[in-house]
Amino acid sequence: MATSKPRLDRRIVRSRNAILSAFERLLMEKPLADITVSAIAREANVDRKTFYVHFGTVDGLLDAIAVDVVEMIVDSVEKTLASMDGDTNERALGAAATFFKTVNEALCNNLVLNRQLIENIPLDDFMARLRAPLEHEIAERDLLPQGLKDEMFDYYLAFLLSGIIGIYRTWALSDGSVSIERVSEVANDLTLNGLSSLESRFE
């Protein structure tokens, strides 16, 4: 069941959004490693203390972005599950379809910026930033079918994340000749059906 989130002060929301927008602009101009707290604060027209209150460090800012993305994805999956009847398998398929649709929308919402993030953050780091909030949201909202709540869950999640992030990272580093929608379709096929999903492509 979804939990209601506390309403934030408008000034807090405004300064947080200003910092995030400033970071996005800077990321379009320079590598992630060259972006400092001072530069972000200056671009956002806030003092460094305000940045520290919201995010602490640039790493903290990246973690906050990951949390926002994960919450958006899990919100969509939760709504899909709440609207579905049927057996566990049907619900899992519906959740997976929603998951990939939402990931696709999140990527396409700001394609150039997201490519910059994927290109700048090492794969292991990218996985770690997404994994912690994803595990938290899944547990907090009790979204796992009962049968999956066993000692193998960490392995399922590691396989899922490494595969999905690897596919989208390969696309981000490519020349973009393959559409993101096509990449999402293949990622969905591979996740749900494994390598057997490739059989139709050999025909």
PDB file of C-alpha atoms in Angstrom:
ATOM      1  CA  MET A   1       0.000   0.000   0.000  1.00  0.00           C
ATOM      2  CA  ALA A   2       1.371   3.447  -0.898  1.00  0.00           C
ATOM      3  CA  THR A   3       2.349   5.643   2.020  1.00  0.00           C
ATOM      4  CA  SER A   4       1.575   9.341   1.949  1.00  0.00           C
ATOM      5  CA  LYS A   5       4.638  11.565   1.876  1.00  0.00           C
ATOM      6  CA  PRO A   6       4.966  14.598   4.134  1.00  0.00           C
ATOM      7  CA  ARG A   7       4.429  17.910   2.366  1.00  0.00           C
ATOM      8  CA  LEU A   8       7.650  19.881   2.005  1.00  0.00           C
ATOM      9  CA  ASP A   9       8.007  23.609   2.556  1.00  0.00           C
ATOM     10  CA  ARG A  10       7.811  25.435  -0.791  1.00  0.00           C
ATOM     11  CA  ARG A  11      11.091  27.249  -0.156  1.00  0.00           C
ATOM     12  CA  ILE A  12      12.833  23.940   0.455  1.00  0.00           C
ATOM     13  CA  VAL A  13      11.368  22.491  -2.737  1.00  0.00           C
ATOM     14  CA  ARG A  14      12.330  25.611  -4.688  1.00  0.00           C
ATOM     15  CA  SER A  15      15.963  25.620  -3.527  1.00  0.00           C
ATOM     16  CA  ARG A  16      16.271  21.848  -4.038  1.00  0.00           C
ATOM     17  CA  ASN A  17      14.939  22.145  -7.585  1.00  0.00           C
ATOM     18  CA  ALA A  18      17.261  25.082  -8.284  1.00  0.00           C
ATOM     19  CA  ILE A  19      20.250  22.989  -7.205  1.00  0.00           C
ATOM     20  CA  LEU A  20      19.165  20.007  -9.311  1.00  0.00           C
ATOM     21  CA  SER A  21      18.623  22.232 -12.365  1.00  0.00           C
ATOM     22  CA  ALA A  22      22.012  23.874 -11.861  1.00  0.00           C
ATOM     23  CA  PHE A  23      23.683  20.476 -11.652  1.00  0.00           C
ATOM     24  CA  GLU A  24      21.985  19.394 -14.878  1.00  0.00           C
ATOM     25  CA  ARG A  25      23.196  22.511 -16.691  1.00  0.00           C
ATOM     26  CA  LEU A  26      26.746  22.031 -15.465  1.00  0.00           C
ATOM     27  CA  LEU A  27      26.740  18.365 -16.442  1.00  0.00           C
ATOM     28  CA  MET A  28      25.947  19.402 -19.993  1.00  0.00           C
ATOM     29  CA  GLU A  29      29.057  21.581 -20.030  1.00  0.00           C
ATOM     30  CA  LYS A  30      31.719  19.566 -18.228  1.00  0.00           C
ATOM     31  CA  PRO A  31      32.583  16.059 -16.934  1.00  0.00           C
ATOM     32  CA  LEU A  32      31.058  14.964 -13.647  1.00  0.00           C
ATOM     33  CA  ALA A  33      34.491  14.827 -11.980  1.00  0.00           C
ATOM     34  CA  ASP A  34      34.967  18.565 -12.625  1.00  0.00           C
ATOM     35  CA  ILE A  35      31.691  19.636 -10.984  1.00  0.00           C
ATOM     36  CA  THR A  36      32.110  20.972  -7.444  1.00  0.00           C
ATOM     37  CA  VAL A  37      29.710  21.995  -4.709  1.00  0.00           C
ATOM     38  CA  SER A  38      30.845  25.606  -5.130  1.00  0.00           C
ATOM     39  CA  ALA A  39      30.127  25.536  -8.868  1.00  0.00           C
ATOM     40  CA  ILE A  40      26.653  24.051  -8.348  1.00  0.00           C
ATOM     41  CA  ALA A  41      25.789  26.547  -5.605  1.00  0.00           C
ATOM     42  CA  ARG A  42      26.992  29.450  -7.746  1.00  0.00           C
ATOM     43  CA  GLU A  43      25.002  28.231 -10.753  1.00  0.00           C
ATOM     44  CA  ALA A  44      21.895  27.730  -8.588  1.00  0.00           C
ATOM     45  CA  ASN A  45      22.325  31.152  -6.960  1.00  0.00           C
ATOM     46  CA  VAL A  46      22.315  29.679  -3.469  1.00  0.00           C
ATOM     47  CA  ASP A  47      25.040  29.592  -0.846  1.00  0.00           C
ATOM     48  CA  ARG A  48      27.038  26.448  -0.195  1.00  0.00           C
ATOM     49  CA  LYS A  49      25.373  25.988   3.188  1.00  0.00           C
ATOM     50  CA  THR A  50      22.031  25.545   1.423  1.00  0.00           C
ATOM     51  CA  PHE A  51      23.553  22.870  -0.812  1.00  0.00           C
ATOM     52  CA  TYR A  52      25.028  21.054   2.202  1.00  0.00           C
ATOM     53  CA  VAL A  53      21.665  21.095   3.986  1.00  0.00           C
ATOM     54  CA  HIS A  54      19.977  19.434   1.009  1.00  0.00           C
ATOM     55  CA  PHE A  55      22.609  17.015  -0.282  1.00  0.00           C
ATOM     56  CA  GLY A  56      25.852  17.198   1.698  1.00  0.00           C
ATOM     57  CA  THR A  57      28.121  16.370  -1.232  1.00  0.00           C
ATOM     58  CA  VAL A  58      27.985  15.869  -4.998  1.00  0.00           C
ATOM     59  CA  ASP A  59      27.760  12.135  -4.261  1.00  0.00           C
ATOM     60  CA  GLY A  60      24.783  12.877  -2.022  1.00  0.00           C
ATOM     61  CA  LEU A  61      23.178  14.765  -4.907  1.00  0.00           C
ATOM     62  CA  LEU A  62      23.654  11.749  -7.204  1.00  0.00           C
ATOM     63  CA  ASP A  63      22.119   9.494  -4.557  1.00  0.00           C
ATOM     64  CA  ALA A  64      19.116  11.825  -4.282  1.00  0.00           C
ATOM     65  CA  ILE A  65      18.626  11.718  -8.061  1.00  0.00           C
ATOM     66  CA  ALA A  66      18.716   7.902  -7.915  1.00  0.00           C
ATOM     67  CA  VAL A  67      16.107   7.892  -5.126  1.00  0.00           C
ATOM     68  CA  ASP A  68      13.821  10.189  -7.145  1.00  0.00           C
ATOM     69  CA  VAL A  69      14.065   7.933 -10.220  1.00  0.00           C
ATOM     70  CA  VAL A  70      13.485   4.745  -8.229  1.00  0.00           C
ATOM     71  CA  GLU A  71      10.455   6.231  -6.436  1.00  0.00           C
ATOM     72  CA  MET A  72       8.923   7.267  -9.755  1.00  0.00           C
ATOM     73  CA  ILE A  73       9.413   3.764 -11.193  1.00  0.00           C
ATOM     74  CA  VAL A  74       8.120   1.972  -8.103  1.00  0.00           C
ATOM     75  CA  ASP A  75       5.109   4.328  -7.889  1.00  0.00           C
ATOM     76  CA  SER A  76       4.141   3.290 -11.436  1.00  0.00           C
ATOM     77  CA  VAL A  77       4.645  -0.410 -10.716  1.00  0.00           C
ATOM     78  CA  GLU A  78       2.614  -0.173  -7.514  1.00  0.00           C
ATOM     79  CA  LYS A  79      -0.279   1.517  -9.324  1.00  0.00           C
ATOM     80  CA  THR A  80      -0.226  -1.186 -11.984  1.00  0.00           C
ATOM     81  CA  LEU A  81      -0.315  -3.964  -9.389  1.00  0.00           C
ATOM     82  CA  ALA A  82      -3.137  -2.263  -7.492  1.00  0.00           C
ATOM     83  CA  SER A  83      -5.260  -2.161 -10.651  1.00  0.00           C
ATOM     84  CA  MET A  84      -4.675  -5.818 -11.585  1.00  0.00           C
ATOM     85  CA  ASP A  85      -6.430  -9.001 -10.634  1.00  0.00           C
ATOM     86  CA  GLY A  86      -5.203 -12.411 -11.644  1.00  0.00           C
ATOM     87  CA  ASP A  87      -2.503 -14.844 -10.623  1.00  0.00           C
ATOM     88  CA  THR A  88       1.029 -14.043  -9.500  1.00  0.00           C
ATOM     89  CA  ASN A  89       2.486 -14.655 -12.952  1.00  0.00           C
ATOM     90  CA  GLU A  90       0.109 -12.203 -14.653  1.00  0.00           C
ATOM     91  CA  ARG A  91       0.798  -9.577 -12.024  1.00  0.00           C
ATOM     92  CA  ALA A  92       4.562 -10.081 -12.408  1.00  0.00           C
ATOM     93  CA  LEU A  93       4.298  -9.621 -16.186  1.00  0.00           C
ATOM     94  CA  GLY A  94       2.210  -6.466 -15.722  1.00  0.00           C
ATOM     95  CA  ALA A  95       4.706  -5.089 -13.204  1.00  0.00           C
ATOM     96  CA  ALA A  96       7.632  -5.843 -15.525  1.00  0.00           C
ATOM     97  CA  ALA A  97       5.944  -4.142 -18.473  1.00  0.00           C
ATOM     98  CA  THR A  98       5.258  -1.062 -16.353  1.00  0.00           C
ATOM     99  CA  PHE A  99       8.817  -1.096 -15.020  1.00  0.00           C
ATOM    100  CA  PHE A 100      10.345  -0.938 -18.502  1.00  0.00           C
ATOM    101  CA  LYS A 101       7.807   1.592 -19.741  1.00  0.00           C
ATOM    102  CA  THR A 102       8.629   3.896 -16.830  1.00  0.00           C
ATOM    103  CA  VAL A 103      12.405   3.441 -17.186  1.00  0.00           C
ATOM    104  CA  ASN A 104      12.001   4.299 -20.848  1.00  0.00           C
ATOM    105  CA  GLU A 105       9.990   7.430 -20.020  1.00  0.00           C
ATOM    106  CA  ALA A 106      12.545   8.482 -17.388  1.00  0.00           C
ATOM    107  CA  LEU A 107      15.382   8.139 -19.888  1.00  0.00           C
ATOM    108  CA  CYS A 108      13.558   9.906 -22.689  1.00  0.00           C
ATOM    109  CA  ASN A 109      12.408  12.745 -20.440  1.00  0.00           C
ATOM    110  CA  ASN A 110      15.890  14.266 -20.675  1.00  0.00           C
ATOM    111  CA  LEU A 111      17.787  12.059 -23.064  1.00  0.00           C
ATOM    112  CA  VAL A 112      20.971  14.112 -23.421  1.00  0.00           C
ATOM    113  CA  LEU A 113      21.366  14.615 -19.677  1.00  0.00           C
ATOM    114  CA  ASN A 114      20.724  10.960 -18.860  1.00  0.00           C
ATOM    115  CA  ARG A 115      23.281   9.850 -21.425  1.00  0.00           C
ATOM    116  CA  GLN A 116      25.782  12.136 -19.696  1.00  0.00           C
ATOM    117  CA  LEU A 117      25.040  10.521 -16.327  1.00  0.00           C
ATOM    118  CA  ILE A 118      25.308   6.981 -17.708  1.00  0.00           C
ATOM    119  CA  GLU A 119      28.557   7.799 -19.508  1.00  0.00           C
ATOM    120  CA  ASN A 120      30.126   9.482 -16.462  1.00  0.00           C
ATOM    121  CA  ILE A 121      29.242   7.027 -13.706  1.00  0.00           C
ATOM    122  CA  PRO A 122      31.020   3.620 -13.613  1.00  0.00           C
ATOM    123  CA  LEU A 123      28.711   0.609 -13.952  1.00  0.00           C
ATOM    124  CA  ASP A 124      29.300  -0.705 -10.402  1.00  0.00           C
ATOM    125  CA  ASP A 125      28.687   2.740  -8.932  1.00  0.00           C
ATOM    126  CA  PHE A 126      25.525   3.165 -11.006  1.00  0.00           C
ATOM    127  CA  MET A 127      24.219  -0.190  -9.754  1.00  0.00           C
ATOM    128  CA  ALA A 128      25.021   0.599  -6.126  1.00  0.00           C
ATOM    129  CA  ARG A 129      23.247   3.966  -6.276  1.00  0.00           C
ATOM    130  CA  LEU A 130      20.067   2.397  -7.674  1.00  0.00           C
ATOM    131  CA  ARG A 131      20.121  -0.816  -5.690  1.00  0.00           C
ATOM    132  CA  ALA A 132      19.835   0.608  -2.177  1.00  0.00           C
ATOM    133  CA  PRO A 133      16.718   2.744  -2.821  1.00  0.00           C
ATOM    134  CA  LEU A 134      15.171  -0.009  -4.961  1.00  0.00           C
ATOM    135  CA  GLU A 135      15.581  -2.593  -2.205  1.00  0.00           C
ATOM    136  CA  HIS A 136      14.182  -0.109   0.318  1.00  0.00           C
ATOM    137  CA  GLU A 137      11.106   0.768  -1.752  1.00  0.00           C
ATOM    138  CA  ILE A 138      10.327  -2.868  -2.588  1.00  0.00           C
ATOM    139  CA  ALA A 139      10.530  -3.851   1.085  1.00  0.00           C
ATOM    140  CA  GLU A 140       8.719  -0.741   2.361  1.00  0.00           C
ATOM    141  CA  ARG A 141       5.775  -1.256   0.010  1.00  0.00           C
ATOM    142  CA  ASP A 142       5.764  -5.066   0.297  1.00  0.00           C
ATOM    143  CA  LEU A 143       5.787  -5.477  -3.480  1.00  0.00           C
ATOM    144  CA  LEU A 144       7.468  -8.885  -3.682  1.00  0.00           C
ATOM    145  CA  PRO A 145       5.345 -12.011  -4.180  1.00  0.00           C
ATOM    146  CA  GLN A 146       5.611 -14.203  -1.100  1.00  0.00           C
ATOM    147  CA  GLY A 147       7.527 -16.912  -2.941  1.00  0.00           C
ATOM    148  CA  LEU A 148      10.359 -14.552  -3.844  1.00  0.00           C
ATOM    149  CA  LYS A 149      11.076 -13.523  -0.279  1.00  0.00           C
ATOM    150  CA  ASP A 150      13.916 -15.948   0.225  1.00  0.00           C
ATOM    151  CA  GLU A 151      17.704 -15.970   0.463  1.00  0.00           C
ATOM    152  CA  MET A 152      18.018 -15.746  -3.324  1.00  0.00           C
ATOM    153  CA  PHE A 153      16.418 -12.290  -3.607  1.00  0.00           C
ATOM    154  CA  ASP A 154      19.783 -10.486  -3.570  1.00  0.00           C
ATOM    155  CA  TYR A 155      20.862 -12.583  -6.543  1.00  0.00           C
ATOM    156  CA  TYR A 156      17.659 -11.937  -8.467  1.00  0.00           C
ATOM    157  CA  LEU A 157      18.034  -8.206  -7.935  1.00  0.00           C
ATOM    158  CA  ALA A 158      21.736  -8.184  -8.843  1.00  0.00           C
ATOM    159  CA  PHE A 159      20.997 -10.056 -12.088  1.00  0.00           C
ATOM    160  CA  LEU A 160      18.101  -7.777 -12.959  1.00  0.00           C
ATOM    161  CA  LEU A 161      19.957  -4.525 -12.275  1.00  0.00           C
ATOM    162  CA  SER A 162      23.238  -5.490 -13.933  1.00  0.00           C
ATOM    163  CA  GLY A 163      21.422  -6.659 -17.055  1.00  0.00           C
ATOM    164  CA  ILE A 164      19.152  -3.641 -17.374  1.00  0.00           C
ATOM    165  CA  ILE A 165      21.842  -1.066 -16.586  1.00  0.00           C
ATOM    166  CA  GLY A 166      24.303  -2.836 -18.897  1.00  0.00           C
ATOM    167  CA  ILE A 167      21.837  -2.722 -21.792  1.00  0.00           C
ATOM    168  CA  TYR A 168      21.022   0.964 -21.340  1.00  0.00           C
ATOM    169  CA  ARG A 169      24.696   1.825 -20.801  1.00  0.00           C
ATOM    170  CA  THR A 170      25.605   0.107 -24.079  1.00  0.00           C
ATOM    171  CA  TRP A 171      22.938   2.188 -25.789  1.00  0.00           C
ATOM    172  CA  ALA A 172      24.135   5.425 -24.140  1.00  0.00           C
ATOM    173  CA  LEU A 173      27.678   4.807 -25.370  1.00  0.00           C
ATOM    174  CA  SER A 174      26.515   3.933 -28.896  1.00  0.00           C
ATOM    175  CA  ASP A 175      25.907   6.220 -31.857  1.00  0.00           C
ATOM    176  CA  GLY A 176      22.172   6.269 -31.081  1.00  0.00           C
ATOM    177  CA  SER A 177      21.195   4.603 -34.353  1.00  0.00           C
ATOM    178  CA  VAL A 178      18.961   2.167 -32.432  1.00  0.00           C
ATOM    179  CA  SER A 179      15.974   3.869 -30.806  1.00  0.00           C
ATOM    180  CA  ILE A 180      15.632   3.810 -27.039  1.00  0.00           C
ATOM    181  CA  GLU A 181      12.173   2.267 -27.477  1.00  0.00           C
ATOM    182  CA  ARG A 182      13.720  -0.673 -29.349  1.00  0.00           C
ATOM    183  CA  VAL A 183      16.372  -1.089 -26.666  1.00  0.00           C
ATOM    184  CA  SER A 184      13.687  -1.084 -23.980  1.00  0.00           C
ATOM    185  CA  GLU A 185      11.728  -3.755 -25.858  1.00  0.00           C
ATOM    186  CA  VAL A 186      14.798  -6.015 -26.051  1.00  0.00           C
ATOM    187  CA  ALA A 187      15.598  -5.416 -22.367  1.00  0.00           C
ATOM    188  CA  ASN A 188      12.038  -6.383 -21.483  1.00  0.00           C
ATOM    189  CA  ASP A 189      12.198  -9.529 -23.636  1.00  0.00           C
ATOM    190  CA  LEU A 190      15.534 -10.642 -22.201  1.00  0.00           C
ATOM    191  CA  THR A 191      14.480 -10.038 -18.613  1.00  0.00           C
ATOM    192  CA  LEU A 192      11.177 -11.877 -18.918  1.00  0.00           C
ATOM    193  CA  ASN A 193      12.180 -14.672 -21.276  1.00  0.00           C
ATOM    194  CA  GLY A 194      15.970 -14.959 -21.151  1.00  0.00           C
ATOM    195  CA  LEU A 195      17.968 -15.903 -24.211  1.00  0.00           C
ATOM    196  CA  SER A 196      15.015 -17.859 -25.591  1.00  0.00           C
ATOM    197  CA  SER A 197      13.590 -14.463 -26.595  1.00  0.00           C
ATOM    198  CA  LEU A 198      16.360 -14.226 -29.203  1.00  0.00           C
ATOM    199  CA  GLU A 199      15.061 -17.234 -31.161  1.00  0.00           C
ATOM    200  CA  SER A 200      12.604 -15.155 -33.156  1.00  0.00           C
ATOM    201  CA  ARG A 201      15.404 -12.771 -34.177  1.00  0.00           C
ATOM    202  CA  PHE A 202      17.358 -15.618 -35.767  1.00  0.00           C
ATOM    203  CA  GLU A 203      14.542 -16.470 -38.134  1.00  0.00           C
TER     204      GLU A 203
END
